[in-house]
PDB file of C-alpha atoms in Angstrom:
ATOM      1  CA  MET A   1       5.582  56.796-101.926  1.00 82.00           C
ATOM      2  CA  LEU A   2       8.544  59.143-101.588  1.00 89.00           C
ATOM      3  CA  THR A   3       9.678  60.745 -98.345  1.00 90.00           C
ATOM      4  CA  PRO A   4      10.234  64.466 -98.984  1.00 93.00           C
ATOM      5  CA  ILE A   5      13.080  66.503 -97.542  1.00 92.00           C
ATOM      6  CA  PHE A   6      11.861  68.652 -94.673  1.00 93.00           C
ATOM      7  CA  ARG A   7      13.183  71.176 -92.163  1.00 92.00           C
ATOM      8  CA  LEU A   8      11.902  72.497 -88.852  1.00 93.00           C
ATOM      9  CA  TYR A   9      12.077  76.092 -87.640  1.00 91.00           C
ATOM     10  CA  GLN A  10      10.670  77.650 -84.503  1.00 92.00           C
ATOM     11  CA  ASP A  11      10.142  80.757 -82.468  1.00 91.00           C
ATOM     12  CA  GLU A  12       8.627  81.088 -79.015  1.00 91.00           C
ATOM     13  CA  THR A  13       5.042  80.563 -80.193  1.00 92.00           C
ATOM     14  CA  THR A  14       5.152  78.572 -83.451  1.00 93.00           C
ATOM     15  CA  LEU A  15       6.811  75.570 -85.071  1.00 94.00           C
ATOM     16  CA  SER A  16       7.235  75.682 -88.851  1.00 94.00           C
ATOM     17  CA  VAL A  17       7.559  72.576 -91.008  1.00 94.00           C
ATOM     18  CA  VAL A  18       9.086  73.356 -94.415  1.00 94.00           C
ATOM     19  CA  ILE A  19       8.627  70.512 -96.909  1.00 94.00           C
ATOM     20  CA  HIS A  20      10.457  70.314-100.226  1.00 93.00           C
ATOM     21  CA  ALA A  21       8.154  68.382-102.560  1.00 92.00           C
ATOM     22  CA  PRO A  22       8.684  69.693-106.109  1.00 90.00           C
ATOM     23  CA  MET A  23       6.518  67.046-107.828  1.00 91.00           C
ATOM     24  CA  ALA A  24       3.643  67.116-105.343  1.00 91.00           C
ATOM     25  CA  LYS A  25       0.047  67.183-106.544  1.00 91.00           C
ATOM     26  CA  LEU A  26      -1.216  70.161-104.596  1.00 89.00           C
ATOM     27  CA  ALA A  27      -4.829  69.315-105.403  1.00 91.00           C
ATOM     28  CA  GLU A  28      -4.475  66.156-103.291  1.00 92.00           C
ATOM     29  CA  LEU A  29      -2.420  67.718-100.490  1.00 92.00           C
ATOM     30  CA  GLU A  30      -3.445  66.795 -96.951  1.00 92.00           C
ATOM     31  CA  VAL A  31      -1.939  67.731 -93.584  1.00 92.00           C
ATOM     32  CA  CYS A  32      -2.957  66.266 -90.258  1.00 92.00           C
ATOM     33  CA  VAL A  33      -1.637  66.311 -86.685  1.00 91.00           C
ATOM     34  CA  GLU A  34      -2.802  63.549 -84.354  1.00 90.00           C
ATOM     35  CA  GLU A  35      -1.340  62.699 -80.951  1.00 85.00           C
ATOM     36  CA  GLN A  36       1.764  64.783 -81.709  1.00 89.00           C
ATOM     37  CA  ILE A  37       2.366  62.903 -84.967  1.00 93.00           C
ATOM     38  CA  PHE A  38       2.630  65.033 -88.098  1.00 94.00           C
ATOM     39  CA  PHE A  39       1.169  63.571 -91.307  1.00 94.00           C
ATOM     40  CA  PHE A  40       1.699  65.001 -94.780  1.00 94.00           C
ATOM     41  CA  THR A  41       0.555  63.486 -98.046  1.00 94.00           C
ATOM     42  CA  ALA A  42       0.673  64.889-101.560  1.00 93.00           C
ATOM     43  CA  PRO A  43       1.255  62.182-104.174  1.00 93.00           C
ATOM     44  CA  PRO A  44       3.870  60.913-104.764  1.00 93.00           C
ATOM     45  CA  TYR A  45       5.069  62.106-101.313  1.00 94.00           C
ATOM     46  CA  TYR A  46       4.226  60.862 -97.850  1.00 93.00           C
ATOM     47  CA  LEU A  47       5.732  62.100 -94.591  1.00 93.00           C
ATOM     48  CA  LYS A  48       5.139  61.026 -91.015  1.00 93.00           C
ATOM     49  CA  PHE A  49       7.196  62.052 -87.998  1.00 93.00           C
ATOM     50  CA  GLU A  50       6.884  62.838 -84.311  1.00 93.00           C
ATOM     51  CA  LEU A  51       6.812  66.509 -83.400  1.00 93.00           C
ATOM     52  CA  PRO A  52       9.574  67.591 -80.985  1.00 92.00           C
ATOM     53  CA  GLY A  53       7.071  69.183 -78.597  1.00 91.00           C
ATOM     54  CA  PRO A  54       3.362  69.714 -77.873  1.00 92.00           C
ATOM     55  CA  VAL A  55       1.387  71.757 -80.417  1.00 93.00           C
ATOM     56  CA  HIS A  56      -2.282  72.420 -81.023  1.00 92.00           C
ATOM     57  CA  THR A  57      -3.769  69.752 -83.277  1.00 88.00           C
ATOM     58  CA  GLU A  58      -6.956  71.523 -84.346  1.00 89.00           C
ATOM     59  CA  GLU A  59      -6.992  72.277 -88.053  1.00 85.00           C
ATOM     60  CA  GLU A  60      -7.954  75.908 -87.507  1.00 86.00           C
ATOM     61  CA  THR A  61      -4.821  76.517 -85.400  1.00 88.00           C
ATOM     62  CA  TYR A  62      -2.274  75.999 -88.181  1.00 88.00           C
ATOM     63  CA  ARG A  63      -1.821  77.478 -91.616  1.00 90.00           C
ATOM     64  CA  MET A  64      -0.156  76.465 -94.889  1.00 91.00           C
ATOM     65  CA  GLU A  65       1.580  78.549 -97.522  1.00 91.00           C
ATOM     66  CA  LEU A  66       3.949  78.181-100.469  1.00 90.00           C
ATOM     67  CA  ILE A  67       7.358  79.849-100.105  1.00 88.00           C
ATOM     68  CA  ASP A  68       9.917  79.575-102.922  1.00 87.00           C
ATOM     69  CA  GLY A  69       8.349  76.347-104.140  1.00 87.00           C
ATOM     70  CA  ASP A  70       8.349  74.724-100.688  1.00 92.00           C
ATOM     71  CA  ILE A  71       5.280  73.942 -98.607  1.00 94.00           C
ATOM     72  CA  GLN A  72       5.362  75.555 -95.172  1.00 94.00           C
ATOM     73  CA  VAL A  73       3.049  74.447 -92.387  1.00 94.00           C
ATOM     74  CA  VAL A  74       3.029  76.699 -89.319  1.00 94.00           C
ATOM     75  CA  LEU A  75       1.859  75.021 -86.106  1.00 94.00           C
ATOM     76  CA  LYS A  76       0.985  76.814 -82.889  1.00 93.00           C
ATOM     77  CA  LYS A  77       2.758  75.686 -79.727  1.00 93.00           C
ATOM     78  CA  LYS A  78       0.737  74.920 -76.630  1.00 91.00           C
ATOM     79  CA  GLU A  79       3.297  76.685 -74.444  1.00 90.00           C
ATOM     80  CA  HIS A  80       5.912  79.360 -75.000  1.00 89.00           C
ATOM     81  CA  CYS A  81       9.071  77.280 -75.015  1.00 90.00           C
ATOM     82  CA  VAL A  82      11.972  76.129 -77.180  1.00 91.00           C
ATOM     83  CA  PHE A  83      11.863  72.620 -78.639  1.00 92.00           C
ATOM     84  CA  LYS A  84      15.061  70.593 -78.821  1.00 89.00           C
ATOM     85  CA  ASP A  85      16.497  68.230 -81.443  1.00 85.00           C
ATOM     86  CA  LEU A  86      14.913  69.854 -84.490  1.00 88.00           C
ATOM     87  CA  ASP A  87      17.696  68.506 -86.716  1.00 86.00           C
ATOM     88  CA  LEU A  88      17.486  64.914 -85.443  1.00 88.00           C
ATOM     89  CA  ILE A  89      15.413  63.794 -88.414  1.00 87.00           C
ATOM     90  CA  VAL A  90      16.080  60.083 -87.922  1.00 87.00           C
ATOM     91  CA  LYS A  91      14.877  60.254 -84.320  1.00 88.00           C
ATOM     92  CA  LEU A  92      11.677  62.099 -85.251  1.00 91.00           C
ATOM     93  CA  ILE A  93      10.812  59.690 -88.075  1.00 90.00           C
ATOM     94  CA  ASN A  94      11.562  56.535 -86.090  1.00 87.00           C
ATOM     95  CA  ASN A  95       9.595  57.746 -83.062  1.00 86.00           C
ATOM     96  CA  ALA A  96       6.509  58.027 -85.265  1.00 83.00           C
ATOM     97  CA  ASN A  97       6.564  54.267 -85.838  1.00 72.00           C
ATOM     98  CA  PRO A  98       3.640  52.745 -83.909  1.00 57.00           C
ATOM     99  CA  ALA A  99       5.770  49.744 -82.952  1.00 56.00           C
ATOM    100  CA  ASN A 100       8.278  52.033 -81.254  1.00 47.00           C
ATOM    101  CA  ARG A 101       5.596  54.059 -79.484  1.00 43.00           C
ATOM    102  CA  SER A 102       3.682  51.080 -78.113  1.00 39.00           C
ATOM    103  CA  SER A 103       4.200  50.399 -74.430  1.00 39.00           C
ATOM    104  CA  ARG A 104       3.464  46.729 -74.959  1.00 39.00           C
ATOM    105  CA  ILE A 105       5.911  44.658 -76.975  1.00 40.00           C
ATOM    106  CA  LEU A 106       4.087  41.775 -78.626  1.00 38.00           C
ATOM    107  CA  VAL A 107       7.136  40.203 -80.263  1.00 42.00           C
ATOM    108  CA  GLU A 108      10.618  40.882 -78.955  1.00 45.00           C
ATOM    109  CA  GLU A 109      13.680  40.097 -81.036  1.00 48.00           C
ATOM    110  CA  ILE A 110      16.523  38.834 -78.864  1.00 47.00           C
ATOM    111  CA  GLY A 111      20.105  38.295 -79.919  1.00 48.00           C
ATOM    112  CA  LYS A 112      19.498  38.341 -83.664  1.00 46.00           C
ATOM    113  CA  ALA A 113      22.917  39.842 -84.320  1.00 45.00           C
ATOM    114  CA  ASP A 114      24.608  37.037 -82.393  1.00 45.00           C
ATOM    115  CA  CYS A 115      22.556  34.410 -84.204  1.00 42.00           C
ATOM    116  CA  ASP A 116      23.527  35.859 -87.576  1.00 47.00           C
ATOM    117  CA  VAL A 117      27.204  35.644 -86.664  1.00 42.00           C
ATOM    118  CA  VAL A 118      26.820  31.993 -85.721  1.00 40.00           C
ATOM    119  CA  GLN A 119      24.815  31.079 -88.818  1.00 43.00           C
ATOM    120  CA  LYS A 120      27.213  32.801 -91.204  1.00 45.00           C
ATOM    121  CA  SER A 121      30.425  31.590 -89.615  1.00 40.00           C
ATOM    122  CA  ASP A 122      29.799  28.017 -88.458  1.00 40.00           C
ATOM    123  CA  GLU A 123      29.594  26.657 -92.007  1.00 46.00           C
ATOM    124  CA  ASN A 124      33.162  27.719 -92.806  1.00 45.00           C
ATOM    125  CA  LEU A 125      34.761  26.975 -89.453  1.00 37.00           C
ATOM    126  CA  ASP A 126      37.293  24.192 -89.255  1.00 41.00           C
ATOM    127  CA  TRP A 127      36.345  22.730 -85.884  1.00 33.00           C
ATOM    128  CA  PHE A 128      39.415  20.499 -85.755  1.00 41.00           C
ATOM    129  CA  ALA A 129      42.010  23.110 -86.710  1.00 40.00           C
ATOM    130  CA  GLU A 130      44.454  23.912 -83.941  1.00 40.00           C
ATOM    131  CA  THR A 131      44.077  27.451 -82.536  1.00 34.00           C
ATOM    132  CA  LYS A 132      42.943  28.952 -85.804  1.00 38.00           C
ATOM    133  CA  TYR A 133      41.187  31.976 -84.347  1.00 34.00           C
ATOM    134  CA  ASP A 134      43.389  33.034 -81.472  1.00 42.00           C
ATOM    135  CA  PHE A 135      46.786  34.699 -81.187  1.00 41.00           C
ATOM    136  CA  ASP A 136      49.152  35.775 -78.447  1.00 50.00           C
ATOM    137  CA  ILE A 137      51.119  39.005 -78.585  1.00 52.00           C
ATOM    138  CA  ASP A 138      54.556  39.263 -77.074  1.00 49.00           C
ATOM    139  CA  SER A 139      56.263  42.416 -75.861  1.00 40.00           C
ATOM    140  CA  SER A 140      57.516  43.237 -79.367  1.00 44.00           C
ATOM    141  CA  GLY A 141      54.045  43.153 -80.842  1.00 48.00           C
ATOM    142  CA  ASN A 142      54.527  39.915 -82.773  1.00 53.00           C
ATOM    143  CA  LEU A 143      51.768  37.360 -83.141  1.00 53.00           C
ATOM    144  CA  GLY A 144      52.131  33.952 -81.590  1.00 49.00           C
ATOM    145  CA  THR A 145      49.939  30.886 -81.347  1.00 44.00           C
ATOM    146  CA  SER A 146      47.828  30.371 -78.228  1.00 49.00           C
ATOM    147  CA  ASP A 147      46.515  27.165 -76.695  1.00 49.00           C
ATOM    148  CA  GLU A 148      43.121  28.739 -75.993  1.00 52.00           C
ATOM    149  CA  ILE A 149      40.177  27.322 -77.949  1.00 55.00           C
ATOM    150  CA  VAL A 150      37.866  29.955 -79.444  1.00 54.00           C
ATOM    151  CA  VAL A 151      34.419  28.848 -80.609  1.00 65.00           C
ATOM    152  CA  LEU A 152      33.492  31.942 -82.636  1.00 76.00           C
ATOM    153  CA  PRO A 153      35.821  34.029 -84.806  1.00 81.00           C
ATOM    154  CA  PRO A 154      36.465  37.653 -83.805  1.00 87.00           C
ATOM    155  CA  THR A 155      33.921  40.238 -84.903  1.00 87.00           C
ATOM    156  CA  TYR A 156      34.161  43.873 -85.958  1.00 88.00           C
ATOM    157  CA  GLY A 157      31.995  46.662 -87.302  1.00 85.00           C
ATOM    158  CA  PHE A 158      29.112  48.407 -85.565  1.00 82.00           C
ATOM    159  CA  SER A 159      28.404  46.598 -82.296  1.00 79.00           C
ATOM    160  CA  GLY A 160      30.544  43.683 -83.504  1.00 81.00           C
ATOM    161  CA  SER A 161      27.948  42.685 -86.093  1.00 83.00           C
ATOM    162  CA  LYS A 162      30.354  41.619 -88.869  1.00 85.00           C
ATOM    163  CA  SER A 163      32.778  38.748 -89.356  1.00 86.00           C
ATOM    164  CA  GLY A 164      34.337  36.784 -92.194  1.00 86.00           C
ATOM    165  CA  LEU A 165      34.636  39.747 -94.579  1.00 86.00           C
ATOM    166  CA  PHE A 166      38.373  39.245 -95.124  1.00 87.00           C
ATOM    167  CA  ARG A 167      38.440  35.589 -96.091  1.00 83.00           C
ATOM    168  CA  VAL A 168      38.733  36.678 -99.721  1.00 81.00           C
ATOM    169  CA  GLU A 169      41.057  39.509-100.744  1.00 80.00           C
ATOM    170  CA  SER A 170      39.264  42.671-101.849  1.00 79.00           C
ATOM    171  CA  ASP A 171      39.732  46.445-101.934  1.00 78.00           C
ATOM    172  CA  LEU A 172      38.771  46.522 -98.262  1.00 79.00           C
ATOM    173  CA  THR A 173      41.807  44.389 -97.445  1.00 81.00           C
ATOM    174  CA  HIS A 174      44.204  47.124 -98.578  1.00 83.00           C
ATOM    175  CA  VAL A 175      42.514  49.840 -96.510  1.00 87.00           C
ATOM    176  CA  VAL A 176      42.549  48.066 -93.141  1.00 91.00           C
ATOM    177  CA  ASP A 177      45.904  47.959 -91.317  1.00 91.00           C
ATOM    178  CA  LEU A 178      44.952  45.164 -88.921  1.00 91.00           C
ATOM    179  CA  PRO A 179      46.560  41.918 -90.131  1.00 89.00           C
ATOM    180  CA  ASN A 180      44.150  38.992 -90.409  1.00 87.00           C
ATOM    181  CA  PRO A 181      41.067  40.718 -88.954  1.00 90.00           C
ATOM    182  CA  ASP A 182      39.130  37.444 -88.943  1.00 88.00           C
ATOM    183  CA  HIS A 183      41.849  35.804 -86.837  1.00 87.00           C
ATOM    184  CA  CYS A 184      42.710  38.547 -84.337  1.00 87.00           C
ATOM    185  CA  LYS A 185      40.811  38.933 -81.080  1.00 86.00           C
ATOM    186  CA  GLN A 186      39.594  42.338 -79.940  1.00 85.00           C
ATOM    187  CA  GLU A 187      41.836  42.550 -76.886  1.00 85.00           C
ATOM    188  CA  HIS A 188      44.962  42.188 -79.068  1.00 89.00           C
ATOM    189  CA  ARG A 189      44.231  44.950 -81.545  1.00 91.00           C
ATOM    190  CA  SER A 190      45.414  47.866 -79.402  1.00 90.00           C
ATOM    191  CA  LYS A 191      48.803  46.245 -78.804  1.00 91.00           C
ATOM    192  CA  LEU A 192      49.214  45.547 -82.505  1.00 92.00           C
ATOM    193  CA  ARG A 193      48.337  49.131 -83.432  1.00 92.00           C
ATOM    194  CA  ILE A 194      50.727  50.653 -80.883  1.00 92.00           C
ATOM    195  CA  SER A 195      53.500  48.316 -82.001  1.00 92.00           C
ATOM    196  CA  ALA A 196      52.956  49.272 -85.657  1.00 92.00           C
ATOM    197  CA  GLU A 197      52.902  52.996 -84.827  1.00 91.00           C
ATOM    198  CA  ASN A 198      56.150  52.709 -82.877  1.00 92.00           C
ATOM    199  CA  ARG A 199      57.846  50.968 -85.800  1.00 93.00           C
ATOM    200  CA  LYS A 200      56.691  53.619 -88.273  1.00 91.00           C
ATOM    201  CA  PHE A 201      57.449  56.628 -86.064  1.00 91.00           C
ATOM    202  CA  CYS A 202      59.929  59.008 -87.709  1.00 91.00           C
ATOM    203  CA  PRO A 203      61.657  61.478 -85.319  1.00 91.00           C
ATOM    204  CA  VAL A 204      62.824  63.690 -88.199  1.00 91.00           C
ATOM    205  CA  HIS A 205      59.294  64.032 -89.540  1.00 87.00           C
ATOM    206  CA  TYR A 206      57.993  64.790 -86.048  1.00 88.00           C
ATOM    207  CA  LEU A 207      60.590  67.516 -85.438  1.00 90.00           C
ATOM    208  CA  ALA A 208      59.860  69.067 -88.831  1.00 86.00           C
ATOM    209  CA  ASP A 209      56.163  69.310 -88.013  1.00 83.00           C
ATOM    210  CA  LEU A 210      56.968  70.687 -84.566  1.00 85.00           C
ATOM    211  CA  PHE A 211      59.254  73.545 -85.615  1.00 87.00           C
ATOM    212  CA  GLU A 212      57.947  74.417 -89.099  1.00 85.00           C
ATOM    213  CA  GLN A 213      54.725  75.924 -87.836  1.00 82.00           C
ATOM    214  CA  ASP A 214      54.036  77.808 -91.050  1.00 83.00           C
ATOM    215  CA  CYS A 215      53.038  74.497 -92.627  1.00 81.00           C
ATOM    216  CA  TRP A 216      50.122  73.871 -90.278  1.00 83.00           C
ATOM    217  CA  LYS A 217      49.335  77.191 -88.578  1.00 83.00           C
ATOM    218  CA  SER A 218      46.680  78.114 -91.156  1.00 84.00           C
ATOM    219  CA  MET A 219      44.966  74.763 -90.608  1.00 85.00           C
ATOM    220  CA  LEU A 220      44.750  75.355 -86.874  1.00 83.00           C
ATOM    221  CA  GLU A 221      43.295  78.831 -87.378  1.00 84.00           C
ATOM    222  CA  LEU A 222      40.738  77.621 -89.926  1.00 85.00           C
ATOM    223  CA  ARG A 223      37.152  78.542 -89.037  1.00 83.00           C
ATOM    224  CA  VAL A 224      35.197  75.309 -89.244  1.00 83.00           C
ATOM    225  CA  PRO A 225      31.542  75.563 -90.356  1.00 79.00           C
ATOM    226  CA  TRP A 226      30.175  73.740 -87.319  1.00 78.00           C
ATOM    227  CA  HIS A 227      31.688  76.259 -84.905  1.00 73.00           C
ATOM    228  CA  ASP A 228      28.898  77.843 -82.850  1.00 57.00           C
ATOM    229  CA  THR A 229      29.328  81.607 -83.099  1.00 50.00           C
ATOM    230  CA  ASN A 230      25.854  82.949 -82.342  1.00 50.00           C
ATOM    231  CA  GLY A 231      24.724  80.605 -79.604  1.00 51.00           C
ATOM    232  CA  SER A 232      22.550  78.673 -82.065  1.00 55.00           C
ATOM    233  CA  ASN A 233      22.421  74.940 -82.676  1.00 57.00           C
ATOM    234  CA  GLY A 234      25.112  75.086 -85.346  1.00 64.00           C
ATOM    235  CA  PRO A 235      25.007  75.338 -89.137  1.00 72.00           C
ATOM    236  CA  GLU A 236      21.969  74.520 -91.218  1.00 77.00           C
ATOM    237  CA  LEU A 237      21.948  71.034 -92.735  1.00 81.00           C
ATOM    238  CA  THR A 238      21.959  70.925 -96.524  1.00 83.00           C
ATOM    239  CA  ASP A 239      19.248  69.167 -98.526  1.00 84.00           C
ATOM    240  CA  GLU A 240      21.707  66.397 -99.397  1.00 86.00           C
ATOM    241  CA  GLN A 241      22.517  65.826 -95.723  1.00 85.00           C
ATOM    242  CA  ARG A 242      18.823  65.753 -94.832  1.00 87.00           C
ATOM    243  CA  HIS A 243      18.163  63.263 -97.623  1.00 87.00           C
ATOM    244  CA  ARG A 244      20.873  60.985 -96.222  1.00 86.00           C
ATOM    245  CA  LEU A 245      19.369  61.206 -92.740  1.00 86.00           C
ATOM    246  CA  ILE A 246      15.925  60.313 -94.094  1.00 86.00           C
ATOM    247  CA  THR A 247      17.427  57.336 -95.933  1.00 83.00           C
ATOM    248  CA  LEU A 248      19.247  56.289 -92.759  1.00 79.00           C
ATOM    249  CA  SER A 249      15.953  56.138 -90.862  1.00 77.00           C
ATOM    250  CA  THR A 250      14.867  53.177 -93.026  1.00 75.00           C
ATOM    251  CA  ARG A 251      17.974  51.089 -92.318  1.00 75.00           C
ATOM    252  CA  ARG A 252      17.855  48.282 -89.799  1.00 74.00           C
ATOM    253  CA  LEU A 253      20.711  48.579 -87.317  1.00 70.00           C
ATOM    254  CA  PRO A 254      22.101  45.644 -85.320  1.00 71.00           C
ATOM    255  CA  LEU A 255      20.816  45.129 -81.817  1.00 72.00           C
ATOM    256  CA  VAL A 256      23.030  46.820 -79.245  1.00 69.00           C
ATOM    257  CA  SER A 257      23.922  44.949 -76.090  1.00 72.00           C
ATOM    258  CA  THR A 258      22.712  46.316 -72.765  1.00 74.00           C
ATOM    259  CA  ASP A 259      26.258  45.988 -71.438  1.00 76.00           C
ATOM    260  CA  THR A 260      27.422  49.450 -70.400  1.00 79.00           C
ATOM    261  CA  ARG A 261      30.946  48.701 -71.592  1.00 79.00           C
ATOM    262  CA  GLU A 262      29.697  48.169 -75.128  1.00 80.00           C
ATOM    263  CA  THR A 263      27.704  51.400 -74.975  1.00 81.00           C
ATOM    264  CA  VAL A 264      30.829  53.284 -73.907  1.00 82.00           C
ATOM    265  CA  SER A 265      32.765  51.600 -76.699  1.00 83.00           C
ATOM    266  CA  LEU A 266      30.227  52.768 -79.294  1.00 85.00           C
ATOM    267  CA  TYR A 267      30.425  56.362 -78.098  1.00 86.00           C
ATOM    268  CA  LEU A 268      34.224  56.337 -78.059  1.00 88.00           C
ATOM    269  CA  GLY A 269      34.236  54.882 -81.560  1.00 89.00           C
ATOM    270  CA  LEU A 270      31.970  57.703 -82.725  1.00 90.00           C
ATOM    271  CA  LEU A 271      34.296  60.241 -81.110  1.00 91.00           C
ATOM    272  CA  ASP A 272      37.229  58.612 -82.890  1.00 92.00           C
ATOM    273  CA  LEU A 273      35.479  59.048 -86.255  1.00 93.00           C
ATOM    274  CA  LEU A 274      34.594  62.676 -85.539  1.00 93.00           C
ATOM    275  CA  LEU A 275      38.179  63.531 -84.585  1.00 93.00           C
ATOM    276  CA  ALA A 276      39.492  61.882 -87.752  1.00 94.00           C
ATOM    277  CA  TYR A 277      36.993  63.817 -89.882  1.00 93.00           C
ATOM    278  CA  THR A 278      37.853  67.093 -88.131  1.00 92.00           C
ATOM    279  CA  TYR A 279      41.577  66.584 -88.720  1.00 92.00           C
ATOM    280  CA  ASP A 280      40.999  65.762 -92.385  1.00 92.00           C
ATOM    281  CA  TYR A 281      38.786  68.841 -92.810  1.00 91.00           C
ATOM    282  CA  ARG A 282      41.469  71.122 -91.388  1.00 90.00           C
ATOM    283  CA  VAL A 283      44.245  69.543 -93.457  1.00 89.00           C
ATOM    284  CA  ARG A 284      42.349  70.078 -96.708  1.00 88.00           C
ATOM    285  CA  GLU A 285      41.129  73.484 -95.424  1.00 86.00           C
ATOM    286  CA  GLY A 286      37.539  72.722 -96.323  1.00 84.00           C
ATOM    287  CA  GLU A 287      38.241  71.785 -99.941  1.00 87.00           C
ATOM    288  CA  GLU A 288      36.762  68.622-101.452  1.00 83.00           C
ATOM    289  CA  MET A 289      39.378  65.894-101.907  1.00 87.00           C
ATOM    290  CA  THR A 290      39.212  62.323-103.148  1.00 88.00           C
ATOM    291  CA  GLU A 291      41.776  61.300-100.520  1.00 89.00           C
ATOM    292  CA  SER A 292      39.540  62.249 -97.589  1.00 91.00           C
ATOM    293  CA  GLY A 293      38.090  58.765 -97.224  1.00 90.00           C
ATOM    294  CA  TRP A 294      41.557  57.229 -97.103  1.00 91.00           C
ATOM    295  CA  ASN A 295      42.796  59.825 -94.597  1.00 92.00           C
ATOM    296  CA  ILE A 296      39.872  59.282 -92.239  1.00 93.00           C
ATOM    297  CA  VAL A 297      40.254  55.509 -92.304  1.00 93.00           C
ATOM    298  CA  LYS A 298      43.980  55.686 -91.584  1.00 92.00           C
ATOM    299  CA  LEU A 299      43.533  58.215 -88.765  1.00 93.00           C
ATOM    300  CA  SER A 300      40.707  56.319 -87.099  1.00 93.00           C
ATOM    301  CA  ALA A 301      41.726  53.218 -85.165  1.00 92.00           C
ATOM    302  CA  THR A 302      38.066  52.197 -85.190  1.00 92.00           C
ATOM    303  CA  LEU A 303      38.193  51.812 -88.980  1.00 92.00           C
ATOM    304  CA  SER A 304      41.787  50.829 -89.741  1.00 92.00           C
ATOM    305  CA  TRP A 305      42.388  48.542 -86.745  1.00 93.00           C
ATOM    306  CA  PHE A 306      38.808  47.662 -85.700  1.00 92.00           C
ATOM    307  CA  GLU A 307      39.917  48.713 -82.247  1.00 87.00           C
ATOM    308  CA  VAL A 308      37.334  48.430 -79.487  1.00 78.00           C
ATOM    309  CA  ARG A 309      37.841  50.588 -76.409  1.00 71.00           C
TER     310      ARG A 309
END
């Protein structure tokens, strides 16, 4: 079954679900709302998600209609209020999973991400090699050998779920600025990045950017599409963006540690990515460019240096 693209709209009294299902068999269309879970089926489509707020579930309280080829289901709210997070499609879909809604956890998965790192890395580790996975950094930013013994190699990626990706040279090797990512510990990456930036800093280039404002003034004044001008929740997501969010809801993400420091690190990493994307968008003034991916990686220390804050 296919998951159709859908959007949510609301006013004070109703919540509208607009479903884009161009190949749906309307003769077999069914809509149901049970325990604040919205069900839609019309072969070959099937949709199930949690509603963002309480609505009436009786069949006579909602209506369906076709608008510009889309199926619109209008639900009546139980109270006059404004629901939040209408665009958080991944959250709504995942919350409709019975396993996530159950108060009793029958089987709990603990530390799977850590186990995967051990299973994938211990086969290739040289247990008798001297200080293979640890380095010291002196005041000049150079790497030096340490006497500390490290059992597991350094990790990187979302929640430190990856390791060993740079043992063989690939296209990814040329994008990342961090030397020997599989041999450099997390606490050394910031010093290496700062040292590299200091070596590459060009005063002439900096002064040119500072005084020749005509080169970047238009970028600073650019009106970005996500700017909130009318007090709304921002711009409308495109069908392509909604499709990506729906696809993302089916992906299994690594387990996140309960350590508050790691949670803060994840949020700061996300902020780093958003700032890099915003800078790239202003530089290209909203135009599509093939270099955007490269620019974002180089601007983001999370991607180019695997830096953990």
